[in-house]
Amino acid sequence: MSDDTGGSKVLEAVEAVRAKARGLMEATADRKALDDVRVALLGRKGELTAILKGMKDLAESERRKVGEAANALKGWIEEAIGSRLAELSRSEAEGAAGAPSGGPAPFDVTLPGTGRPAGSIHPVTAMRRKVEGIFAGMGFMVVDGPELESEFHNFVALNIPETHPARDMQDTFWCDDGQCLRTHTSPVQVRALIRYGAPIRMIAPGRCFRNESIDASHENTFFQVEGMMVDSEVSVANLIHVMKAMLSEVFGMDVDVRLRPGYFPFVEPGFELDMRCSICGGQGCPTCKRSGWVELVPCGMVHPNVLRHSGVDPDRFSGFAFGLGLTRLAMMSYRIGDIRVFNSGDLRALAGLGSASPQAV
Ligand code: FA5
């Protein structure tokens, strides 16, 4: 005979409470709802509490079985409430972060980006590229030389021996090993002649250095473009033609220039080609030292001694050379009144300059 005093029914009730508890907990949307579930199941008048209280009416043998099942369910419910509470706390925290009134706004992929300011080509680089293009069109090759130069290439081969007064005009920075920061791009004339021989048409853009006082038109670091054409019948007429062709290409129209005699130990005869100041239109300003003219292209016919130093026979070949002040050309072209802007790193001064079209004077 069975001694079932209702224990199997109570076990069924325990399982029914477990199923109900699972459903209720999954449906809870917040802490308050979860607490209500806890009270409904485990509170003083809760369903599981009622089962536990009713155990006293069961037979001894059933009480233990039902007790174990009911206590296991109690443990399960408490654990389930704990994990559901953790889930609810996490989503509440995420909701607060995304709420318009607290924390950063939620990420919206449809909003326009904040954008990054686009960089631009430095005006000196833009001008160098333009000049290279112009000379390439006239059959000149573009060559490069070292910024740290030997005394031979920077001075001696250019007809400026150690005691020559012309050295005073190009004071520079010397290394212990006798090399110097080149004062001009002219040493590349010598290097190119030694390497390629004559006939030759070349330009050599590059950085130069001088130890001198800085003002609106003088920097200790600036750019030049050296140019040279050596062939069997090159004359001053060729020099003038090439200079005018280059400047009118750069400025997009005929520019006002003047030639005056100039002295450089490595050319004979030597000239200074000046351009009417585009900053003041020739009225006089700090950039042109109030003269209305900016010294732009010193030039001349290559001195026979330079050809000799470079292994070229001056009886067979002649040529012209020039040293264009590239930084000053960029100043004129982009109407930048102070050379110090170029090395200042001030983006307000440089932004967009290099991508603008060069201005006619
Ligand atoms: C020379 O440097 C010669 N090597 C040029 C040359 C080459 C003459 C070939 C004949 C034949 P000069 O010292 O004048 O010359 O400089 C040439 C140009 O460089 C100047 O006209 C000027 O535009 C620019 N320049 C010179 N010094 C500075 C400086 N401190 N800051 C900015 N630009 C400078």
PDB file of C-alpha atoms in Angstrom, residues 98-359:
ATOM      1  CA  GLY A  98      22.984  56.754 -24.723  1.00  0.00           C
ATOM      2  CA  ALA A  99      20.342  59.029 -23.258  1.00  0.00           C
ATOM      3  CA  PRO A 100      20.363  62.567 -24.608  1.00  0.00           C
ATOM      4  CA  SER A 101      20.398  64.066 -21.122  1.00  0.00           C
ATOM      5  CA  GLY A 102      23.409  62.184 -19.756  1.00  0.00           C
ATOM      6  CA  GLY A 103      26.804  61.259 -21.164  1.00  0.00           C
ATOM      7  CA  PRO A 104      27.878  61.386 -24.799  1.00  0.00           C
ATOM      8  CA  ALA A 105      25.317  61.090 -27.568  1.00  0.00           C
ATOM      9  CA  PRO A 106      24.852  57.626 -29.058  1.00  0.00           C
ATOM     10  CA  PHE A 107      26.924  56.982 -32.199  1.00  0.00           C
ATOM     11  CA  ASP A 108      24.868  57.807 -35.259  1.00  0.00           C
ATOM     12  CA  VAL A 109      26.423  56.514 -38.475  1.00  0.00           C
ATOM     13  CA  THR A 110      24.130  58.682 -40.588  1.00  0.00           C
ATOM     14  CA  LEU A 111      25.527  61.984 -39.250  1.00  0.00           C
ATOM     15  CA  PRO A 112      28.110  63.819 -41.419  1.00  0.00           C
ATOM     16  CA  GLY A 113      31.715  63.278 -40.241  1.00  0.00           C
ATOM     17  CA  THR A 114      33.704  65.940 -38.429  1.00  0.00           C
ATOM     18  CA  GLY A 115      36.275  65.994 -41.256  1.00  0.00           C
ATOM     19  CA  ARG A 116      40.005  66.602 -41.147  1.00  0.00           C
ATOM     20  CA  PRO A 117      41.572  69.744 -42.573  1.00  0.00           C
ATOM     21  CA  ALA A 118      43.271  68.830 -45.838  1.00  0.00           C
ATOM     22  CA  GLY A 119      46.944  69.691 -46.106  1.00  0.00           C
ATOM     23  CA  SER A 120      48.370  71.573 -49.055  1.00  0.00           C
ATOM     24  CA  ILE A 121      51.639  71.650 -50.932  1.00  0.00           C
ATOM     25  CA  HIS A 122      54.152  74.073 -49.426  1.00  0.00           C
ATOM     26  CA  PRO A 123      54.431  77.162 -51.668  1.00  0.00           C
ATOM     27  CA  VAL A 124      58.156  76.625 -52.201  1.00  0.00           C
ATOM     28  CA  THR A 125      57.530  73.006 -53.239  1.00  0.00           C
ATOM     29  CA  ALA A 126      54.745  74.112 -55.586  1.00  0.00           C
ATOM     30  CA  MET A 127      57.072  76.673 -57.133  1.00  0.00           C
ATOM     31  CA  ARG A 128      59.918  74.158 -57.432  1.00  0.00           C
ATOM     32  CA  ARG A 129      57.631  71.745 -59.276  1.00  0.00           C
ATOM     33  CA  LYS A 130      56.493  74.506 -61.592  1.00  0.00           C
ATOM     34  CA  VAL A 131      60.048  75.593 -62.386  1.00  0.00           C
ATOM     35  CA  GLU A 132      61.130  71.981 -62.940  1.00  0.00           C
ATOM     36  CA  GLY A 133      58.262  71.518 -65.396  1.00  0.00           C
ATOM     37  CA  ILE A 134      59.189  74.656 -67.324  1.00  0.00           C
ATOM     38  CA  PHE A 135      62.851  73.685 -67.670  1.00  0.00           C
ATOM     39  CA  ALA A 136      62.058  70.053 -68.456  1.00  0.00           C
ATOM     40  CA  GLY A 137      60.032  71.449 -71.357  1.00  0.00           C
ATOM     41  CA  MET A 138      63.186  73.206 -72.602  1.00  0.00           C
ATOM     42  CA  GLY A 139      65.248  70.013 -72.428  1.00  0.00           C
ATOM     43  CA  PHE A 140      66.964  70.591 -69.063  1.00  0.00           C
ATOM     44  CA  MET A 141      67.517  67.618 -66.771  1.00  0.00           C
ATOM     45  CA  VAL A 142      66.862  67.940 -63.031  1.00  0.00           C
ATOM     46  CA  VAL A 143      69.776  66.909 -60.811  1.00  0.00           C
ATOM     47  CA  ASP A 144      70.415  66.919 -57.094  1.00  0.00           C
ATOM     48  CA  GLY A 145      73.464  67.637 -54.954  1.00  0.00           C
ATOM     49  CA  PRO A 146      74.355  67.292 -51.273  1.00  0.00           C
ATOM     50  CA  GLU A 147      73.417  69.969 -48.735  1.00  0.00           C
ATOM     51  CA  LEU A 148      76.570  69.203 -46.749  1.00  0.00           C
ATOM     52  CA  GLU A 149      79.250  70.132 -49.250  1.00  0.00           C
ATOM     53  CA  SER A 150      83.009  70.001 -49.560  1.00  0.00           C
ATOM     54  CA  GLU A 151      84.931  73.261 -49.559  1.00  0.00           C
ATOM     55  CA  PHE A 152      86.206  72.328 -53.036  1.00  0.00           C
ATOM     56  CA  HIS A 153      82.754  72.117 -54.636  1.00  0.00           C
ATOM     57  CA  ASN A 154      81.196  75.043 -52.722  1.00  0.00           C
ATOM     58  CA  PHE A 155      84.094  77.474 -53.183  1.00  0.00           C
ATOM     59  CA  VAL A 156      87.387  76.382 -54.766  1.00  0.00           C
ATOM     60  CA  ALA A 157      86.011  74.847 -57.980  1.00  0.00           C
ATOM     61  CA  LEU A 158      83.834  77.942 -58.368  1.00  0.00           C
ATOM     62  CA  ASN A 159      86.878  80.175 -58.581  1.00  0.00           C
ATOM     63  CA  ILE A 160      86.610  81.226 -54.911  1.00  0.00           C
ATOM     64  CA  PRO A 161      89.918  80.189 -53.322  1.00  0.00           C
ATOM     65  CA  GLU A 162      90.419  80.362 -49.576  1.00  0.00           C
ATOM     66  CA  THR A 163      91.583  83.967 -49.473  1.00  0.00           C
ATOM     67  CA  HIS A 164      88.961  85.320 -51.902  1.00  0.00           C
ATOM     68  CA  PRO A 165      86.870  88.176 -50.459  1.00  0.00           C
ATOM     69  CA  ALA A 166      83.725  86.647 -52.028  1.00  0.00           C
ATOM     70  CA  ARG A 167      83.750  84.109 -49.191  1.00  0.00           C
ATOM     71  CA  ASP A 168      82.794  86.876 -46.765  1.00  0.00           C
ATOM     72  CA  MET A 169      79.500  87.373 -48.594  1.00  0.00           C
ATOM     73  CA  GLN A 170      78.585  83.726 -48.071  1.00  0.00           C
ATOM     74  CA  ASP A 171      79.357  82.974 -44.451  1.00  0.00           C
ATOM     75  CA  THR A 172      78.106  79.524 -43.527  1.00  0.00           C
ATOM     76  CA  PHE A 173      78.143  76.732 -40.957  1.00  0.00           C
ATOM     77  CA  TRP A 174      81.238  74.518 -40.916  1.00  0.00           C
ATOM     78  CA  CYS A 175      81.715  70.955 -39.663  1.00  0.00           C
ATOM     79  CA  ASP A 176      84.845  69.755 -37.902  1.00  0.00           C
ATOM     80  CA  ASP A 177      85.787  67.626 -40.928  1.00  0.00           C
ATOM     81  CA  GLY A 178      86.027  70.702 -43.184  1.00  0.00           C
ATOM     82  CA  GLN A 179      82.654  70.282 -44.894  1.00  0.00           C
ATOM     83  CA  CYS A 180      80.105  73.100 -44.861  1.00  0.00           C
ATOM     84  CA  LEU A 181      76.388  73.613 -45.303  1.00  0.00           C
ATOM     85  CA  ARG A 182      76.298  74.769 -48.912  1.00  0.00           C
ATOM     86  CA  THR A 183      75.733  78.474 -49.366  1.00  0.00           C
ATOM     87  CA  HIS A 184      74.274  78.105 -52.853  1.00  0.00           C
ATOM     88  CA  THR A 185      73.338  75.459 -55.405  1.00  0.00           C
ATOM     89  CA  SER A 186      76.278  76.409 -57.660  1.00  0.00           C
ATOM     90  CA  PRO A 187      78.446  73.451 -56.512  1.00  0.00           C
ATOM     91  CA  VAL A 188      75.975  71.227 -58.383  1.00  0.00           C
ATOM     92  CA  GLN A 189      77.204  72.886 -61.628  1.00  0.00           C
ATOM     93  CA  VAL A 190      80.616  71.407 -60.924  1.00  0.00           C
ATOM     94  CA  ARG A 191      79.256  68.014 -59.863  1.00  0.00           C
ATOM     95  CA  ALA A 192      77.033  67.771 -62.959  1.00  0.00           C
ATOM     96  CA  LEU A 193      79.857  68.764 -65.336  1.00  0.00           C
ATOM     97  CA  ILE A 194      82.219  66.236 -63.747  1.00  0.00           C
ATOM     98  CA  ARG A 195      79.611  63.521 -63.920  1.00  0.00           C
ATOM     99  CA  TYR A 196      77.937  64.172 -67.284  1.00  0.00           C
ATOM    100  CA  GLY A 197      80.448  66.340 -69.172  1.00  0.00           C
ATOM    101  CA  ALA A 198      79.444  68.745 -71.964  1.00  0.00           C
ATOM    102  CA  PRO A 199      77.144  69.441 -73.713  1.00  0.00           C
ATOM    103  CA  ILE A 200      74.703  69.678 -70.851  1.00  0.00           C
ATOM    104  CA  ARG A 201      71.462  71.419 -69.835  1.00  0.00           C
ATOM    105  CA  MET A 202      70.604  70.996 -66.190  1.00  0.00           C
ATOM    106  CA  ILE A 203      68.822  72.561 -63.251  1.00  0.00           C
ATOM    107  CA  ALA A 204      69.440  71.732 -59.586  1.00  0.00           C
ATOM    108  CA  PRO A 205      66.843  72.909 -57.092  1.00  0.00           C
ATOM    109  CA  GLY A 206      67.776  72.669 -53.432  1.00  0.00           C
ATOM    110  CA  ARG A 207      68.133  74.054 -49.947  1.00  0.00           C
ATOM    111  CA  CYS A 208      70.936  76.479 -49.095  1.00  0.00           C
ATOM    112  CA  PHE A 209      72.214  77.895 -45.836  1.00  0.00           C
ATOM    113  CA  ARG A 210      73.876  81.130 -44.824  1.00  0.00           C
ATOM    114  CA  ASN A 211      74.933  82.590 -41.538  1.00  0.00           C
ATOM    115  CA  GLU A 212      73.297  85.960 -41.901  1.00  0.00           C
ATOM    116  CA  SER A 213      70.891  88.349 -40.248  1.00  0.00           C
ATOM    117  CA  ILE A 214      67.283  87.476 -40.849  1.00  0.00           C
ATOM    118  CA  ASP A 215      64.796  90.046 -42.134  1.00  0.00           C
ATOM    119  CA  ALA A 216      61.723  90.143 -44.401  1.00  0.00           C
ATOM    120  CA  SER A 217      63.700  88.866 -47.408  1.00  0.00           C
ATOM    121  CA  HIS A 218      66.655  86.985 -45.850  1.00  0.00           C
ATOM    122  CA  GLU A 219      66.552  83.603 -44.127  1.00  0.00           C
ATOM    123  CA  ASN A 220      69.377  81.395 -42.901  1.00  0.00           C
ATOM    124  CA  THR A 221      67.744  78.504 -44.796  1.00  0.00           C
ATOM    125  CA  PHE A 222      66.252  79.107 -48.226  1.00  0.00           C
ATOM    126  CA  PHE A 223      65.938  77.526 -51.659  1.00  0.00           C
ATOM    127  CA  GLN A 224      67.658  78.223 -54.951  1.00  0.00           C
ATOM    128  CA  VAL A 225      67.470  76.612 -58.368  1.00  0.00           C
ATOM    129  CA  GLU A 226      70.798  76.394 -60.128  1.00  0.00           C
ATOM    130  CA  GLY A 227      70.709  76.216 -63.896  1.00  0.00           C
ATOM    131  CA  MET A 228      73.369  75.697 -66.510  1.00  0.00           C
ATOM    132  CA  MET A 229      73.600  75.185 -70.236  1.00  0.00           C
ATOM    133  CA  VAL A 230      76.970  74.345 -71.765  1.00  0.00           C
ATOM    134  CA  ASP A 231      77.431  73.656 -75.452  1.00  0.00           C
ATOM    135  CA  SER A 232      79.616  74.655 -78.354  1.00  0.00           C
ATOM    136  CA  GLU A 233      77.931  77.990 -79.166  1.00  0.00           C
ATOM    137  CA  VAL A 234      76.078  79.257 -76.124  1.00  0.00           C
ATOM    138  CA  SER A 235      75.898  83.047 -75.719  1.00  0.00           C
ATOM    139  CA  VAL A 236      74.391  85.773 -73.495  1.00  0.00           C
ATOM    140  CA  ALA A 237      71.469  85.915 -75.949  1.00  0.00           C
ATOM    141  CA  ASN A 238      70.578  82.326 -75.046  1.00  0.00           C
ATOM    142  CA  LEU A 239      70.797  83.211 -71.363  1.00  0.00           C
ATOM    143  CA  ILE A 240      68.418  86.178 -71.673  1.00  0.00           C
ATOM    144  CA  HIS A 241      65.965  84.203 -73.772  1.00  0.00           C
ATOM    145  CA  VAL A 242      65.820  81.288 -71.331  1.00  0.00           C
ATOM    146  CA  MET A 243      65.418  83.629 -68.308  1.00  0.00           C
ATOM    147  CA  LYS A 244      62.565  85.559 -69.920  1.00  0.00           C
ATOM    148  CA  ALA A 245      60.855  82.369 -71.112  1.00  0.00           C
ATOM    149  CA  MET A 246      61.032  80.919 -67.606  1.00  0.00           C
ATOM    150  CA  LEU A 247      59.708  84.024 -65.801  1.00  0.00           C
ATOM    151  CA  SER A 248      56.859  84.627 -68.221  1.00  0.00           C
ATOM    152  CA  GLU A 249      55.805  80.970 -67.787  1.00  0.00           C
ATOM    153  CA  VAL A 250      55.941  81.272 -64.002  1.00  0.00           C
ATOM    154  CA  PHE A 251      53.892  84.477 -63.914  1.00  0.00           C
ATOM    155  CA  GLY A 252      51.677  83.703 -66.882  1.00  0.00           C
ATOM    156  CA  MET A 253      52.566  87.007 -68.621  1.00  0.00           C
ATOM    157  CA  ASP A 254      55.518  89.207 -69.434  1.00  0.00           C
ATOM    158  CA  VAL A 255      57.073  90.441 -66.211  1.00  0.00           C
ATOM    159  CA  ASP A 256      59.013  93.610 -65.688  1.00  0.00           C
ATOM    160  CA  VAL A 257      62.704  92.720 -65.341  1.00  0.00           C
ATOM    161  CA  ARG A 258      65.992  94.556 -65.479  1.00  0.00           C
ATOM    162  CA  LEU A 259      69.573  93.357 -66.029  1.00  0.00           C
ATOM    163  CA  ARG A 260      72.502  94.983 -64.313  1.00  0.00           C
ATOM    164  CA  PRO A 261      76.109  93.984 -64.120  1.00  0.00           C
ATOM    165  CA  GLY A 262      76.833  91.644 -61.233  1.00  0.00           C
ATOM    166  CA  TYR A 263      79.960  90.081 -59.871  1.00  0.00           C
ATOM    167  CA  PHE A 264      80.352  86.382 -59.129  1.00  0.00           C
ATOM    168  CA  PRO A 265      83.798  84.791 -59.384  1.00  0.00           C
ATOM    169  CA  PHE A 266      82.407  81.806 -61.281  1.00  0.00           C
ATOM    170  CA  VAL A 267      80.845  83.751 -64.213  1.00  0.00           C
ATOM    171  CA  GLU A 268      82.255  86.257 -66.676  1.00  0.00           C
ATOM    172  CA  PRO A 269      80.467  88.454 -67.569  1.00  0.00           C
ATOM    173  CA  GLY A 270      78.052  88.344 -64.628  1.00  0.00           C
ATOM    174  CA  PHE A 271      74.584  89.903 -64.289  1.00  0.00           C
ATOM    175  CA  GLU A 272      71.852  90.493 -61.762  1.00  0.00           C
ATOM    176  CA  LEU A 273      68.367  89.976 -63.110  1.00  0.00           C
ATOM    177  CA  ASP A 274      65.842  91.829 -60.934  1.00  0.00           C
ATOM    178  CA  MET A 275      62.082  91.664 -61.084  1.00  0.00           C
ATOM    179  CA  ARG A 276      59.678  94.476 -60.271  1.00  0.00           C
ATOM    180  CA  CYS A 277      58.387  93.819 -56.733  1.00  0.00           C
ATOM    181  CA  SER A 278      54.958  92.209 -56.875  1.00  0.00           C
ATOM    182  CA  ILE A 279      54.274  92.930 -53.207  1.00  0.00           C
ATOM    183  CA  CYS A 280      54.212  96.729 -53.626  1.00  0.00           C
ATOM    184  CA  GLY A 281      54.005  96.957 -57.434  1.00  0.00           C
ATOM    185  CA  GLY A 282      57.308  98.845 -57.482  1.00  0.00           C
ATOM    186  CA  GLN A 283      56.330 101.521 -54.942  1.00  0.00           C
ATOM    187  CA  GLY A 284      58.850 100.301 -52.347  1.00  0.00           C
ATOM    188  CA  CYS A 285      58.270  98.088 -49.314  1.00  0.00           C
ATOM    189  CA  PRO A 286      60.330  96.120 -46.746  1.00  0.00           C
ATOM    190  CA  THR A 287      60.459  93.093 -49.075  1.00  0.00           C
ATOM    191  CA  CYS A 288      62.242  95.010 -51.842  1.00  0.00           C
ATOM    192  CA  LYS A 289      64.132  97.161 -49.360  1.00  0.00           C
ATOM    193  CA  ARG A 290      62.099 100.137 -50.663  1.00  0.00           C
ATOM    194  CA  SER A 291      63.767  99.919 -54.093  1.00  0.00           C
ATOM    195  CA  GLY A 292      60.755  98.577 -56.024  1.00  0.00           C
ATOM    196  CA  TRP A 293      62.918  95.746 -57.408  1.00  0.00           C
ATOM    197  CA  VAL A 294      63.658  92.281 -56.059  1.00  0.00           C
ATOM    198  CA  GLU A 295      66.956  90.628 -56.852  1.00  0.00           C
ATOM    199  CA  LEU A 296      65.853  87.318 -58.296  1.00  0.00           C
ATOM    200  CA  VAL A 297      68.248  85.707 -60.775  1.00  0.00           C
ATOM    201  CA  PRO A 298      71.976  86.301 -60.636  1.00  0.00           C
ATOM    202  CA  CYS A 299      73.478  84.824 -63.766  1.00  0.00           C
ATOM    203  CA  GLY A 300      76.296  84.988 -66.290  1.00  0.00           C
ATOM    204  CA  MET A 301      78.568  83.065 -68.610  1.00  0.00           C
ATOM    205  CA  VAL A 302      80.352  80.153 -66.939  1.00  0.00           C
ATOM    206  CA  HIS A 303      83.927  81.166 -66.098  1.00  0.00           C
ATOM    207  CA  PRO A 304      86.590  79.162 -68.032  1.00  0.00           C
ATOM    208  CA  ASN A 305      88.210  78.215 -64.712  1.00  0.00           C
ATOM    209  CA  VAL A 306      85.010  76.461 -63.592  1.00  0.00           C
ATOM    210  CA  LEU A 307      84.909  74.494 -66.850  1.00  0.00           C
ATOM    211  CA  ARG A 308      88.563  73.599 -66.360  1.00  0.00           C
ATOM    212  CA  HIS A 309      88.039  72.519 -62.710  1.00  0.00           C
ATOM    213  CA  SER A 310      85.223  70.283 -63.971  1.00  0.00           C
ATOM    214  CA  GLY A 311      87.227  68.666 -66.747  1.00  0.00           C
ATOM    215  CA  VAL A 312      85.557  70.540 -69.645  1.00  0.00           C
ATOM    216  CA  ASP A 313      87.666  72.252 -72.331  1.00  0.00           C
ATOM    217  CA  PRO A 314      86.838  76.023 -72.347  1.00  0.00           C
ATOM    218  CA  ASP A 315      88.184  76.341 -75.880  1.00  0.00           C
ATOM    219  CA  ARG A 316      85.507  73.945 -77.153  1.00  0.00           C
ATOM    220  CA  PHE A 317      82.603  74.762 -74.871  1.00  0.00           C
ATOM    221  CA  SER A 318      80.935  77.811 -73.376  1.00  0.00           C
ATOM    222  CA  GLY A 319      77.801  78.182 -71.335  1.00  0.00           C
ATOM    223  CA  PHE A 320      75.582  80.226 -69.104  1.00  0.00           C
ATOM    224  CA  ALA A 321      74.602  79.610 -65.513  1.00  0.00           C
ATOM    225  CA  PHE A 322      72.092  81.153 -63.144  1.00  0.00           C
ATOM    226  CA  GLY A 323      71.063  80.858 -59.498  1.00  0.00           C
ATOM    227  CA  LEU A 324      67.342  81.522 -59.143  1.00  0.00           C
ATOM    228  CA  GLY A 325      66.173  82.501 -55.664  1.00  0.00           C
ATOM    229  CA  LEU A 326      63.326  79.982 -55.448  1.00  0.00           C
ATOM    230  CA  THR A 327      62.060  81.120 -52.050  1.00  0.00           C
ATOM    231  CA  ARG A 328      61.931  84.719 -53.236  1.00  0.00           C
ATOM    232  CA  LEU A 329      60.211  83.659 -56.437  1.00  0.00           C
ATOM    233  CA  ALA A 330      57.529  81.951 -54.314  1.00  0.00           C
ATOM    234  CA  MET A 331      57.195  85.173 -52.285  1.00  0.00           C
ATOM    235  CA  MET A 332      56.637  87.213 -55.437  1.00  0.00           C
ATOM    236  CA  SER A 333      54.342  84.662 -56.974  1.00  0.00           C
ATOM    237  CA  TYR A 334      52.114  84.116 -53.937  1.00  0.00           C
ATOM    238  CA  ARG A 335      52.538  87.683 -52.676  1.00  0.00           C
ATOM    239  CA  ILE A 336      54.007  86.686 -49.342  1.00  0.00           C
ATOM    240  CA  GLY A 337      55.510  89.782 -47.808  1.00  0.00           C
ATOM    241  CA  ASP A 338      57.791  88.127 -45.271  1.00  0.00           C
ATOM    242  CA  ILE A 339      60.163  85.225 -45.971  1.00  0.00           C
ATOM    243  CA  ARG A 340      59.971  84.078 -42.335  1.00  0.00           C
ATOM    244  CA  VAL A 341      56.457  82.769 -42.991  1.00  0.00           C
ATOM    245  CA  PHE A 342      57.865  79.838 -44.989  1.00  0.00           C
ATOM    246  CA  ASN A 343      59.747  78.252 -42.104  1.00  0.00           C
ATOM    247  CA  SER A 344      57.342  79.391 -39.399  1.00  0.00           C
ATOM    248  CA  GLY A 345      55.128  76.326 -39.502  1.00  0.00           C
ATOM    249  CA  ASP A 346      52.161  78.681 -39.080  1.00  0.00           C
ATOM    250  CA  LEU A 347      49.410  76.889 -40.970  1.00  0.00           C
ATOM    251  CA  ARG A 348      47.255  80.022 -41.056  1.00  0.00           C
ATOM    252  CA  ALA A 349      49.910  81.670 -43.195  1.00  0.00           C
ATOM    253  CA  LEU A 350      50.622  78.684 -45.422  1.00  0.00           C
ATOM    254  CA  ALA A 351      47.212  77.012 -45.789  1.00  0.00           C
ATOM    255  CA  GLY A 352      46.204  76.738 -49.412  1.00  0.00           C
ATOM    256  CA  LEU A 353      49.022  78.915 -50.734  1.00  0.00           C
ATOM    257  CA  GLY A 354      50.794  76.105 -52.523  1.00  0.00           C
ATOM    258  CA  SER A 355      47.678  75.005 -54.352  1.00  0.00           C
ATOM    259  CA  ALA A 356      46.712  78.507 -55.511  1.00  0.00           C
ATOM    260  CA  SER A 357      47.700  79.643 -58.974  1.00  0.00           C
ATOM    261  CA  PRO A 358      50.806  81.815 -59.015  1.00  0.00           C
ATOM    262  CA  GLN A 359      49.895  85.489 -59.370  1.00  0.00           C
TER     263      GLN A 359
END
